[in-house]
CSV table of C-alpha atoms and ligand atoms in Angstrom, one decimal:
chain,number,residue,atom,x,y,z
H,26,MET,CA,5.8,13.2,-37.7
H,27,THR,CA,8.3,13.2,-34.9
H,28,LYS,CA,9.7,9.7,-34.4
H,29,TYR,CA,9.9,8.4,-30.9
H,30,TYR,CA,11.9,5.2,-30.1
H,31,ILE,CA,11.4,3.8,-26.6
H,32,THR,CA,12.9,0.6,-25.2
H,33,THR,CA,12.7,-1.3,-21.9
H,34,ALA,CA,15.5,-3.6,-20.6
H,35,ILE,CA,15.2,-7.1,-22.0
H,36,ASP,CA,14.2,-9.7,-19.4
H,37,TYR,CA,16.6,-12.4,-18.4
H,38,SER,CA,15.3,-15.9,-19.3
H,39,ASN,CA,15.9,-17.7,-16.1
H,40,GLY,CA,12.4,-17.5,-14.5
H,41,GLU,CA,8.8,-16.4,-14.7
H,42,PRO,CA,7.6,-12.8,-15.2
H,43,HIS,CA,6.9,-11.0,-11.9
H,44,LEU,CA,5.8,-7.6,-10.8
H,45,GLY,CA,9.2,-6.1,-11.3
H,46,HIS,CA,9.2,-7.0,-14.9
H,47,ALA,CA,5.6,-5.9,-15.3
H,48,TYR,CA,6.1,-2.5,-13.6
H,49,GLU,CA,8.8,-1.5,-16.2
H,50,LYS,CA,6.7,-2.7,-19.2
H,51,ILE,CA,3.6,-0.9,-17.9
H,52,GLY,CA,5.4,2.4,-17.3
H,53,ALA,CA,7.1,2.3,-20.7
H,54,ASP,CA,3.8,1.4,-22.3
H,55,CYS,CA,2.2,4.3,-20.7
H,56,VAL,CA,4.9,6.6,-22.1
H,57,ALA,CA,4.5,5.0,-25.5
H,58,ARG,CA,0.8,5.5,-25.5
H,59,TYR,CA,1.1,9.1,-24.3
H,60,ARG,CA,3.5,9.8,-27.1
H,61,ARG,CA,1.1,8.4,-29.7
H,62,LEU,CA,-1.6,10.7,-28.2
H,63,ARG,CA,0.8,13.6,-28.7
H,64,GLY,CA,1.1,12.6,-32.4
H,65,HIS,CA,4.5,11.0,-32.4
H,66,ASP,CA,5.5,8.1,-34.6
H,67,VAL,CA,6.3,5.7,-31.8
H,68,TYR,CA,8.4,2.6,-32.0
H,69,PHE,CA,8.3,0.6,-28.8
H,70,SER,CA,10.7,-2.3,-28.2
H,71,ILE,CA,10.8,-5.0,-25.5
H,72,GLY,CA,12.3,-8.5,-25.4
H,73,MET,CA,14.3,-11.3,-23.9
H,74,ASP,CA,17.9,-11.7,-22.9
H,75,GLU,CA,18.5,-15.4,-23.6
H,76,HIS,CA,22.2,-16.1,-23.5
H,77,GLY,CA,24.7,-16.6,-20.7
H,78,GLN,CA,25.7,-19.1,-18.1
H,79,LYS,CA,22.7,-18.6,-15.8
H,80,VAL,CA,20.2,-19.4,-18.6
H,81,ALA,CA,22.2,-22.5,-19.6
H,82,GLN,CA,22.2,-23.6,-15.9
H,83,ALA,CA,18.5,-22.9,-15.5
H,84,ALA,CA,17.8,-25.0,-18.6
H,85,GLU,CA,20.0,-27.8,-17.4
H,86,ALA,CA,18.3,-27.8,-14.0
H,87,ALA,CA,14.9,-28.1,-15.8
H,88,GLY,CA,16.3,-31.0,-17.9
H,89,SER,CA,15.8,-28.9,-21.1
H,90,ASP,CA,18.1,-27.8,-23.8
H,91,PRO,CA,18.8,-24.0,-23.7
H,92,GLN,CA,16.8,-23.1,-26.9
H,93,ALA,CA,13.7,-25.1,-25.9
H,94,TRP,CA,14.0,-23.5,-22.4
H,95,VAL,CA,14.2,-19.9,-23.7
H,96,ASP,CA,11.4,-20.5,-26.2
H,97,GLY,CA,9.1,-21.6,-23.3
H,98,ILE,CA,10.1,-18.6,-21.1
H,99,ALA,CA,9.5,-16.2,-24.0
H,100,GLN,CA,6.0,-17.5,-24.5
H,101,GLN,CA,5.2,-16.9,-20.8
H,102,PHE,CA,6.5,-13.4,-21.0
H,103,GLN,CA,4.6,-12.6,-24.2
H,104,ALA,CA,1.4,-14.0,-22.7
H,105,ALA,CA,1.8,-11.7,-19.7
H,106,TRP,CA,2.4,-8.6,-21.9
H,107,SER,CA,-0.6,-9.4,-24.0
H,108,GLU,CA,-2.8,-9.7,-20.8
H,109,LEU,CA,-1.4,-6.3,-19.6
H,110,SER,CA,-2.1,-4.6,-22.9
H,111,ILE,CA,1.5,-3.8,-23.6
H,112,SER,CA,1.5,-2.1,-27.1
H,113,HIS,CA,5.1,-2.9,-28.2
H,114,ASP,CA,6.0,-2.9,-31.9
H,115,ALA,CA,9.0,-5.2,-31.5
H,116,PHE,CA,9.7,-8.2,-29.3
H,117,ILE,CA,13.4,-8.9,-29.7
H,118,ARG,CA,15.0,-12.1,-28.5
H,119,THR,CA,18.8,-12.3,-28.3
H,120,THR,CA,18.8,-15.8,-29.8
H,121,GLU,CA,17.3,-14.5,-33.1
H,122,PRO,CA,19.5,-14.2,-36.2
H,123,ARG,CA,18.7,-10.4,-36.5
H,124,HIS,CA,20.4,-9.9,-33.1
H,125,HIS,CA,23.4,-12.1,-34.0
H,126,GLY,CA,23.9,-10.0,-37.1
H,127,ALA,CA,23.8,-6.7,-35.2
H,128,VAL,CA,26.2,-7.9,-32.5
H,129,GLU,CA,28.7,-9.2,-35.0
H,130,GLU,CA,28.6,-6.0,-37.0
H,131,LEU,CA,28.9,-3.6,-34.0
H,132,PHE,CA,31.9,-5.5,-32.6
H,133,ARG,CA,33.4,-5.7,-36.0
H,134,ARG,CA,33.2,-1.9,-36.2
H,135,ILE,CA,34.7,-1.4,-32.7
H,136,GLN,CA,37.5,-3.8,-33.5
H,137,HIS,CA,38.1,-2.2,-36.9
H,138,SER,CA,38.5,1.2,-35.2
H,139,GLY,CA,41.2,-0.2,-33.1
H,140,HIS,CA,39.4,-0.2,-29.7
H,141,ILE,CA,39.7,-3.9,-29.0
H,142,SER,CA,42.8,-5.5,-27.5
H,143,GLN,CA,43.6,-9.0,-26.4
H,144,GLY,CA,44.8,-10.1,-23.0
H,145,THR,CA,44.4,-12.4,-20.1
H,146,TYR,CA,41.8,-11.9,-17.5
H,147,GLU,CA,42.2,-13.4,-14.1
H,148,GLY,CA,40.3,-13.1,-10.9
H,149,TYR,CA,37.6,-14.4,-8.7
H,150,TYR,CA,34.6,-15.5,-10.7
H,151,CYS,CA,31.0,-15.8,-9.4
H,152,VAL,CA,28.9,-18.1,-11.6
H,153,GLY,CA,25.8,-16.7,-10.1
H,154,CYS,CA,26.6,-13.2,-11.2
H,155,GLU,CA,28.4,-14.4,-14.3
H,156,ALA,CA,31.1,-11.8,-13.4
H,157,PHE,CA,34.6,-11.6,-12.1
H,158,LYS,CA,34.7,-10.1,-8.6
H,159,LEU,CA,37.3,-7.9,-7.0
H,160,GLU,CA,38.7,-9.2,-3.8
H,161,LYS,CA,37.6,-6.2,-2.0
H,162,ASP,CA,34.0,-6.9,-3.0
H,163,LEU,CA,33.9,-10.4,-1.5
H,164,VAL,CA,32.5,-11.0,1.9
H,165,ASP,CA,34.2,-13.8,3.8
H,166,GLY,CA,35.6,-15.0,0.5
H,167,LYS,CA,32.2,-15.3,-1.1
H,168,CYS,CA,30.1,-13.2,-3.4
H,169,PRO,CA,27.7,-11.1,-1.3
H,170,VAL,CA,24.9,-11.8,-3.7
H,171,HIS,CA,25.5,-15.5,-3.8
H,172,PRO,CA,26.9,-16.4,-0.3
H,173,THR,CA,26.1,-20.1,-0.7
H,174,ARG,CA,28.3,-20.5,-3.7
H,175,GLU,CA,32.1,-20.8,-3.9
H,176,VAL,CA,33.8,-18.2,-6.1
H,177,LYS,CA,36.4,-19.6,-8.4
H,178,TRP,CA,39.9,-18.2,-9.4
H,179,LEU,CA,39.9,-18.2,-13.2
H,180,GLU,CA,42.3,-17.1,-15.9
H,181,GLU,CA,41.3,-16.9,-19.5
H,182,PRO,CA,42.3,-15.2,-22.7
H,183,ASN,CA,39.8,-12.4,-23.4
H,184,PHE,CA,39.1,-9.6,-25.8
H,185,PHE,CA,39.1,-6.2,-24.1
H,186,PHE,CA,37.3,-3.0,-24.9
H,187,GLU,CA,39.6,0.1,-24.4
H,188,ILE,CA,36.8,2.0,-22.7
H,189,GLY,CA,39.2,4.5,-20.9
H,190,ARG,CA,39.7,6.3,-24.3
H,191,PHE,CA,36.0,7.4,-24.1
H,192,ARG,CA,36.1,8.9,-20.6
H,193,GLN,CA,36.3,12.5,-21.8
H,194,LYS,CA,33.8,12.0,-24.6
H,195,LEU,CA,31.3,10.6,-22.1
H,196,LEU,CA,31.8,13.4,-19.6
H,197,ASP,CA,31.3,15.9,-22.5
H,198,LEU,CA,28.1,14.1,-23.4
H,199,TYR,CA,26.8,14.4,-19.8
H,200,ASP,CA,27.8,18.0,-19.6
H,201,ALA,CA,26.2,18.9,-22.9
H,202,ASN,CA,23.0,17.0,-22.1
H,203,PRO,CA,22.0,17.4,-18.4
H,204,GLY,CA,18.9,15.3,-19.0
H,205,PHE,CA,20.9,12.4,-20.5
H,206,ILE,CA,20.6,10.3,-17.3
H,207,LYS,CA,17.5,10.7,-15.2
H,208,PRO,CA,16.8,11.0,-12.3
H,209,LYS,CA,19.6,13.3,-11.1
H,210,SER,CA,20.9,11.1,-8.3
H,211,LYS,CA,21.7,8.4,-10.9
H,212,SER,CA,23.3,11.0,-13.2
H,213,ASN,CA,25.7,11.9,-10.4
H,214,GLU,CA,26.5,8.3,-9.7
H,215,VAL,CA,27.5,7.6,-13.3
H,216,TYR,CA,29.4,10.8,-13.6
H,217,ASN,CA,31.5,10.0,-10.6
H,218,VAL,CA,32.3,6.4,-11.8
H,219,VAL,CA,33.3,7.6,-15.3
H,220,SER,CA,35.4,10.5,-13.9
H,221,GLU,CA,37.6,7.9,-12.1
H,222,TRP,CA,38.4,5.8,-15.1
H,223,THR,CA,42.0,5.8,-16.2
H,224,ASP,CA,43.1,6.4,-19.9
H,225,ASP,CA,44.0,2.7,-20.2
H,226,GLN,CA,40.9,1.4,-18.5
H,227,LYS,CA,39.7,-1.8,-20.2
H,228,MET,CA,36.7,-4.0,-19.9
H,229,SER,CA,36.6,-7.7,-20.8
H,230,VAL,CA,34.0,-8.2,-23.5
H,231,SER,CA,34.4,-11.9,-24.4
H,232,ARG,CA,34.2,-15.2,-22.5
H,233,ALA,CA,36.2,-18.3,-23.4
H,234,ARG,CA,34.3,-20.8,-21.3
H,235,VAL,CA,30.6,-20.1,-22.0
H,236,PRO,CA,29.2,-22.2,-24.8
H,237,TRP,CA,25.7,-20.5,-24.8
H,238,GLY,CA,26.3,-17.2,-26.6
H,239,ILE,CA,27.1,-15.4,-29.8
H,240,PRO,CA,30.6,-16.3,-31.2
H,241,TRP,CA,33.1,-13.5,-31.2
H,242,PRO,CA,33.5,-12.2,-34.8
H,243,GLY,CA,36.5,-13.9,-36.3
H,244,ASP,CA,37.3,-16.2,-33.3
H,245,ASP,CA,34.7,-18.7,-32.3
H,246,SER,CA,36.6,-20.0,-29.4
H,247,HIS,CA,35.0,-17.0,-27.6
H,248,VAL,CA,31.5,-15.7,-27.2
H,249,VAL,CA,30.6,-12.1,-26.7
H,250,TYR,CA,30.2,-11.5,-23.0
H,251,VAL,CA,26.4,-11.6,-22.3
H,252,TRP,CA,26.2,-8.1,-20.8
H,253,PHE,CA,27.9,-6.4,-23.8
H,254,GLU,CA,25.9,-8.5,-26.2
H,255,ALA,CA,22.4,-8.1,-24.7
H,256,VAL,CA,22.6,-4.3,-24.7
H,257,ILE,CA,22.9,-4.3,-28.5
H,258,ASN,CA,19.3,-5.6,-28.7
H,259,TYR,CA,18.2,-1.9,-28.9
H,260,LEU,CA,20.0,-1.7,-32.3
H,261,SER,CA,18.9,-5.2,-33.4
H,262,ALA,CA,15.2,-4.1,-32.8
H,263,ALA,CA,15.8,-1.1,-35.0
H,264,ALA,CA,17.1,-3.3,-37.8
H,265,PHE,CA,20.8,-2.3,-37.5
H,266,PRO,CA,22.9,-2.5,-39.6
H,267,ASN,CA,20.4,-2.6,-42.5
H,268,PRO,CA,19.9,0.5,-44.6
H,269,GLY,CA,17.3,2.8,-43.1
H,270,TYR,CA,17.8,1.8,-39.4
H,271,GLU,CA,18.5,5.5,-38.7
H,272,ALA,CA,14.8,6.1,-39.3
H,273,ILE,CA,14.3,4.5,-35.8
H,274,TRP,CA,17.7,4.9,-34.2
H,275,PRO,CA,18.9,6.5,-31.9
H,276,ALA,CA,16.6,5.6,-29.1
H,277,ASP,CA,14.8,8.6,-27.6
H,278,VAL,CA,14.7,6.9,-24.2
H,279,HIS,CA,16.0,3.6,-22.7
H,280,VAL,CA,13.8,2.7,-19.7
H,281,ILE,CA,15.8,0.7,-17.2
H,282,GLY,CA,16.1,-0.4,-13.6
H,283,PRO,CA,18.6,1.2,-11.2
H,284,ASP,CA,20.9,-1.9,-11.2
H,285,ILE,CA,21.9,-1.5,-14.9
H,286,VAL,CA,22.3,2.3,-15.1
H,287,ARG,CA,26.1,2.2,-15.5
H,288,PHE,CA,25.9,-0.2,-18.3
H,289,HIS,CA,23.3,1.9,-20.2
H,290,ALA,CA,24.7,5.3,-19.4
H,291,ALA,CA,28.4,4.6,-19.7
H,292,MET,CA,29.5,1.3,-21.3
H,293,TRP,CA,26.7,1.4,-24.0
H,294,PRO,CA,27.3,4.9,-25.2
H,295,ALA,CA,31.1,4.2,-25.2
H,296,MET,CA,30.6,1.1,-27.4
H,297,LEU,CA,28.5,3.2,-29.8
H,298,MET,CA,31.0,6.0,-29.9
H,299,ALA,CA,33.7,3.4,-30.7
H,300,ALA,CA,31.6,2.0,-33.6
H,301,ASP,CA,30.8,5.5,-34.8
H,302,VAL,CA,27.0,5.0,-34.2
H,303,GLU,CA,24.8,7.7,-32.7
H,304,VAL,CA,24.3,7.4,-28.9
H,305,PRO,CA,20.8,7.3,-27.3
H,306,ARG,CA,19.1,10.5,-26.3
H,307,GLN,CA,18.2,9.6,-22.7
H,308,VAL,CA,18.5,6.8,-20.1
H,309,TRP,CA,15.5,6.8,-17.7
H,310,CYS,CA,16.0,4.9,-14.5
H,311,HIS,CA,12.8,3.9,-12.6
H,312,GLY,CA,12.9,2.7,-9.0
H,313,TRP,CA,12.2,-0.6,-7.4
H,314,VAL,CA,8.8,-1.9,-6.4
H,315,SER,CA,9.0,-3.5,-3.0
H,316,THR,CA,6.6,-6.1,-2.0
H,317,GLY,CA,8.6,-7.7,0.8
H,318,GLY,CA,7.3,-5.8,3.9
H,319,ALA,CA,6.1,-7.7,6.8
H,320,ARG,CA,2.8,-6.0,6.6
H,321,PHE,CA,2.4,-7.1,3.1
H,322,SER,CA,3.1,-10.8,3.7
H,323,LYS,CA,0.8,-10.8,6.7
H,324,SER,CA,-2.2,-9.3,4.9
H,325,ALA,CA,-1.6,-11.2,1.7
H,326,GLY,CA,-0.8,-14.6,3.2
H,327,VAL,CA,0.3,-15.7,-0.3
H,328,ALA,CA,3.2,-15.0,-2.6
H,329,VAL,CA,2.6,-12.0,-4.9
H,330,THR,CA,2.5,-13.5,-8.3
H,331,LEU,CA,1.6,-11.6,-11.4
H,332,ARG,CA,-1.5,-13.9,-11.7
H,333,ASN,CA,-3.0,-12.9,-8.3
H,334,LEU,CA,-2.1,-9.2,-8.9
H,335,ILE,CA,-4.1,-9.2,-12.2
H,336,ASP,CA,-6.9,-11.3,-10.7
H,337,ARG,CA,-7.5,-8.8,-7.9
H,338,HIS,CA,-9.1,-6.1,-10.0
H,339,GLY,CA,-8.2,-6.8,-13.6
H,340,SER,CA,-5.1,-5.7,-15.6
H,341,ASP,CA,-6.2,-2.1,-16.3
H,342,ALA,CA,-6.6,-1.4,-12.5
H,343,LEU,CA,-3.2,-3.0,-11.8
H,344,ARG,CA,-1.6,-0.7,-14.5
H,345,TYR,CA,-3.3,2.4,-13.0
H,346,PHE,CA,-2.4,1.5,-9.5
H,347,VAL,CA,1.3,0.8,-9.9
H,348,LEU,CA,1.8,4.0,-12.0
H,349,ARG,CA,-0.2,6.2,-9.6
H,350,GLU,CA,1.2,4.7,-6.4
H,351,ILE,CA,4.8,4.3,-7.2
H,352,PRO,CA,6.6,7.4,-8.6
H,353,TRP,CA,8.1,6.7,-12.0
H,354,ASN,CA,11.4,8.3,-10.8
H,355,ALA,CA,11.7,6.7,-7.3
H,356,ASP,CA,11.2,3.5,-5.3
H,357,GLY,CA,7.9,2.5,-3.9
H,358,ASN,CA,5.8,-0.1,-2.1
H,359,PHE,CA,3.1,-2.4,-3.2
H,360,THR,CA,0.5,-3.3,-0.6
H,361,TRP,CA,-2.9,-4.9,-1.1
H,362,GLU,CA,-4.4,-2.3,1.2
H,363,ARG,CA,-3.3,0.6,-0.9
H,364,PHE,CA,-4.4,-1.3,-4.1
H,365,ASP,CA,-7.9,-1.9,-2.7
H,366,THR,CA,-8.1,1.7,-1.3
H,367,ARG,CA,-7.2,3.3,-4.6
H,368,TYR,CA,-9.4,0.9,-6.5
H,369,THR,CA,-12.4,1.8,-4.5
H,370,ALA,CA,-11.9,5.5,-4.0
H,371,GLU,CA,-10.4,6.5,-7.4
H,372,LEU,CA,-11.6,4.0,-9.8
H,373,ALA,CA,-15.0,2.6,-8.6
H,374,ASP,CA,-16.2,5.7,-6.6
H,375,GLY,CA,-14.2,8.3,-8.6
H,376,TYR,CA,-13.9,7.8,-12.4
H,377,GLY,CA,-16.4,4.8,-12.6
H,378,ASN,CA,-19.1,6.6,-10.7
H,379,LEU,CA,-18.7,9.8,-12.7
H,380,VAL,CA,-19.0,7.9,-16.0
H,381,SER,CA,-22.1,6.1,-14.8
H,382,ARG,CA,-23.9,9.1,-13.5
H,383,VAL,CA,-23.2,11.3,-16.5
H,384,LEU,CA,-24.3,8.6,-18.9
H,385,ALA,CA,-27.4,8.0,-16.8
H,386,MET,CA,-28.4,11.7,-16.8
H,387,ILE,CA,-27.9,12.2,-20.5
H,388,ARG,CA,-30.1,9.1,-21.1
H,389,ARG,CA,-32.8,10.2,-18.6
H,390,TYR,CA,-33.0,13.9,-19.4
H,391,ARG,CA,-31.9,14.1,-23.0
H,392,ASN,CA,-33.0,10.9,-24.6
H,393,ALA,CA,-29.3,9.7,-24.7
H,394,MET,CA,-28.3,12.7,-27.0
H,395,VAL,CA,-25.4,14.8,-25.8
H,396,PRO,CA,-26.7,18.4,-26.0
H,397,ASP,CA,-24.9,20.4,-28.7
H,398,VAL,CA,-23.9,23.4,-26.6
H,399,SER,CA,-20.3,24.7,-26.4
H,400,THR,CA,-20.7,27.5,-23.8
H,401,PRO,CA,-17.6,27.3,-21.6
H,402,THR,CA,-18.2,26.6,-17.9
H,403,PRO,CA,-15.8,26.7,-14.9
H,404,LEU,CA,-15.4,23.0,-15.5
H,405,ASP,CA,-14.0,23.7,-19.0
H,406,THR,CA,-11.6,26.2,-17.5
H,407,ALA,CA,-10.4,23.7,-14.9
H,408,GLY,CA,-10.0,21.2,-17.7
H,409,ASP,CA,-7.8,23.6,-19.7
H,410,GLU,CA,-5.5,24.0,-16.7
H,411,LEU,CA,-5.4,20.4,-15.8
H,412,VAL,CA,-4.7,19.3,-19.4
H,413,ALA,CA,-1.7,21.7,-19.5
H,414,ALA,CA,-0.4,20.4,-16.2
H,415,TYR,CA,-0.9,16.8,-17.4
H,416,ARG,CA,1.1,17.5,-20.5
H,417,GLY,CA,3.9,19.1,-18.5
H,418,ALA,CA,4.1,16.0,-16.2
H,419,MET,CA,3.9,13.4,-18.9
H,420,ASP,CA,6.4,15.2,-21.2
H,421,GLY,CA,8.8,14.8,-18.3
H,422,HIS,CA,7.9,11.1,-17.7
H,423,LEU,CA,6.3,11.9,-14.3
H,424,LEU,CA,3.5,9.4,-14.8
H,425,HIS,CA,2.3,9.5,-11.2
H,426,GLU,CA,1.8,13.3,-11.5
H,427,GLY,CA,0.1,12.9,-14.9
H,428,ALA,CA,-2.4,10.5,-13.4
H,429,ASP,CA,-2.9,12.9,-10.5
H,430,HIS,CA,-3.8,15.8,-12.8
H,431,ALA,CA,-6.3,13.6,-14.7
H,432,TRP,CA,-8.0,12.5,-11.4
H,433,LYS,CA,-8.2,16.1,-10.2
H,434,LEU,CA,-10.5,16.6,-13.1
H,435,VAL,CA,-12.5,13.6,-12.0
H,436,ASP,CA,-13.0,15.4,-8.6
H,437,ARG,CA,-13.8,18.7,-10.3
H,438,ALA,CA,-16.4,17.0,-12.5
H,439,ASN,CA,-18.0,15.1,-9.6
H,440,GLY,CA,-18.1,18.4,-7.7
H,441,PHE,CA,-19.7,20.2,-10.7
H,442,VAL,CA,-22.5,17.6,-10.7
H,443,GLU,CA,-23.2,18.3,-7.0
H,444,GLN,CA,-23.1,22.0,-7.5
H,445,ARG,CA,-25.3,22.2,-10.6
H,446,ALA,CA,-27.6,19.4,-9.4
H,447,PRO,CA,-29.0,18.5,-12.9
H,448,TRP,CA,-31.9,16.7,-11.3
H,449,ASN,CA,-33.1,20.1,-9.9
H,450,LEU,CA,-32.5,21.8,-13.3
H,451,ALA,CA,-34.7,19.1,-14.9
H,452,LYS,CA,-37.4,19.4,-12.3
H,453,GLY,CA,-37.4,23.2,-12.6
H,454,GLY,CA,-37.5,23.1,-16.4
H,455,GLN,CA,-34.2,25.1,-16.7
H,456,ASP,CA,-33.4,23.6,-20.1
H,457,ALA,CA,-30.6,25.9,-21.2
H,458,GLU,CA,-28.7,25.4,-18.0
H,459,LEU,CA,-29.3,21.7,-18.0
H,460,ASP,CA,-28.0,21.4,-21.6
H,461,GLU,CA,-24.9,23.5,-20.7
H,462,THR,CA,-24.2,21.3,-17.7
H,463,LEU,CA,-24.5,18.0,-19.5
H,464,ALA,CA,-22.5,19.2,-22.4
H,465,ALA,CA,-19.7,20.4,-20.1
H,466,LEU,CA,-19.7,17.1,-18.2
H,467,SER,CA,-19.4,15.1,-21.4
H,468,ARG,CA,-16.5,17.2,-22.5
H,469,ALA,CA,-14.8,16.7,-19.2
H,470,LEU,CA,-15.4,13.0,-19.4
H,471,ALA,CA,-13.9,12.9,-22.9
H,472,ARG,CA,-10.8,14.7,-21.5
H,473,ILE,CA,-10.4,12.5,-18.5
H,474,THR,CA,-10.8,9.4,-20.7
H,475,LEU,CA,-8.1,10.6,-23.1
H,476,MET,CA,-5.7,11.5,-20.2
H,477,ALA,CA,-6.4,8.1,-18.5
H,478,SER,CA,-6.0,6.1,-21.8
H,479,PRO,CA,-2.2,5.6,-21.5
H,480,PHE,CA,-2.9,4.1,-18.0
H,481,MET,CA,-6.0,2.1,-18.7
H,482,PRO,CA,-6.3,1.4,-22.4
H,483,GLY,CA,-9.2,-1.2,-22.1
H,484,LYS,CA,-11.5,0.6,-19.7
H,485,THR,CA,-11.1,4.0,-21.4
H,486,GLN,CA,-12.0,2.5,-24.8
H,487,ALA,CA,-15.2,1.2,-23.3
H,488,VAL,CA,-16.0,4.7,-22.0
H,489,TRP,CA,-15.0,6.3,-25.3
H,490,GLU,CA,-17.6,4.1,-27.1
H,491,ALA,CA,-20.3,4.6,-24.5
H,492,LEU,CA,-19.9,8.4,-24.9
H,493,GLY,CA,-20.6,7.9,-28.6
H,494,LEU,CA,-17.2,9.2,-29.6
H,495,PRO,CA,-15.8,8.1,-33.0
H,496,GLY,CA,-12.9,5.6,-33.5
H,497,GLU,CA,-10.5,4.3,-31.0
H,498,VAL,CA,-9.3,6.1,-27.9
H,499,SER,CA,-5.8,4.8,-28.7
H,500,THR,CA,-5.7,6.7,-32.0
H,501,ALA,CA,-7.4,9.9,-30.9
H,502,SER,CA,-5.6,13.1,-31.5
H,503,TRP,CA,-4.1,15.5,-29.0
H,504,GLN,CA,-6.5,18.1,-30.5
H,505,ALA,CA,-9.4,16.2,-29.0
H,506,LEU,CA,-7.9,16.7,-25.6
H,507,GLU,CA,-7.3,20.4,-26.0
H,508,GLN,CA,-10.7,21.0,-27.6
H,509,PRO,CA,-12.9,18.1,-26.7
H,510,PRO,CA,-15.8,17.2,-29.0
H,511,THR,CA,-19.1,18.9,-28.1
H,512,GLY,CA,-22.4,17.3,-28.4
H,513,GLY,CA,-24.4,15.7,-31.1
H,514,GLY,CA,-23.5,12.1,-30.4
H,515,SER,CA,-25.7,9.5,-28.6
H,516,VAL,CA,-24.5,7.7,-25.5
H,517,GLN,CA,-24.8,4.0,-24.7
H,518,ARG,CA,-25.5,2.1,-21.6
H,519,LEU,CA,-22.3,0.8,-19.9
H,520,ALA,CA,-21.9,-2.0,-17.3
H,521,PRO,CA,-20.2,-0.9,-14.1
H,522,LEU,CA,-16.6,-0.2,-15.0
H,523,PHE,CA,-15.1,-1.1,-11.7
H,524,PRO,CA,-17.3,-3.6,-9.9
H,525,LYS,CA,-16.6,-4.0,-6.2
H,526,PRO,CA,-15.9,-7.7,-5.5
H,527,ALA,CA,-17.0,-9.0,-2.1
H,528,HIS,CA,-13.5,-9.7,-1.0
H,529,VAL,CA,-12.5,-6.1,-1.3
H,530,PRO,CA,-13.0,-4.1,1.8
H,531,GLN,CA,-14.5,-0.6,1.7
H,532,ALA,CA,-12.1,2.3,1.4
H,533,VAL,CA,-10.4,3.3,4.6
H,534,ASP,CA,-8.2,6.4,5.0
H,535,LYS,CA,-4.6,5.5,5.6
J,1298,ZN,ZN1,27.4,-13.6,-7.3
């Protein structure tokens, strides 16, 4: 079995989960579920980034000690991921001993190889960013991200990582693996930054004044700088440095947001090279989901919390919507209008309606037994083509395109019902053609349900069972998608999959 290790960025423990956090988990979960459908041995890791000054400050502001604070936040995130059906295998928290052990060992190896030096760091420091700032990056003497706070001039002894030594090795890595950083625009950005490094380029990787962190191996007057510590979670979750961790590592893909692409595509591989550990195979950068438009605020009238997003049409519909609406390789917008429009047109009137009419016809005309007829129809041919297109899109992580191919088959199947008019075949006693039609529709429905399963695991399981198909949709084989089961089973009644609540307006073209 091909192993497939997928990670998301770990979430910073200074507030509640929101749509931005959820979008990344939903997309990565869709990739993980798709890879399982393809027959891969998937290991899917998510988690929490729990150290650093901002966490300590948030805890203090809440009158809590840092560990109690991060415990509470981790519970909130885990509850959200459970509600959104995120199928992770590991939930790594950076306050866990297994992470401490991995961080210590990785930095011990980097130090042992002679790539750590000691020196003094001085400069303007923004507590909001937990980062030193260059004078040229300040606006009116303040951090542009935190204009209400004063930056401080700080000097402190630090450990430095001699990252400039890895410039050529990184450029060679990018040249040899054109898909290492996706999308292309991000790849160019990182390439340009690394190209400009000097041979003696250093990065400060410890902090002397932050108490809430992991002690530097061999010098506990420092902690490992939170950025360089958090990223090591991907190794911790794979049980590094314990024997056998290479069964999971390297990561096949790190899914991240655009703000941390340099860290993941340059600093992180350089750290691994310095420690003589294999580098990840790909860094996938998704875009931002924007909810801040005036139109959005006006129509919503309330803040967009994860709670009201899920409550609108349920968690599966939210998963489907964000992955269909917002390209997995670009920025996008969330609006309630688009959510309601797609819900009504594609879920209620599209997939949901197809399911209910096919089940109803098999019950009415064939006593709930799917006819055992495998004669190929034009609907099967369309299905073959769309399954191949779906595979191409999903293999390349183009989730929005994958969903689009699956829904093209929904349209084809609904068109097939109109064209064949089974009610007329039944009335006219055309039994052979009616059997062929209903069998083809049940095959198409099985295919659509399998293709949709990484997007909507709950709803598709309900349809799978109603179709009388065996087992769980989440453990079905790829073979079932290429050659869908034909006939013999009995179908069940199913409550409307996507009810239309009164507050949801009817679809309007936009
Ligand atoms: Zn700042």
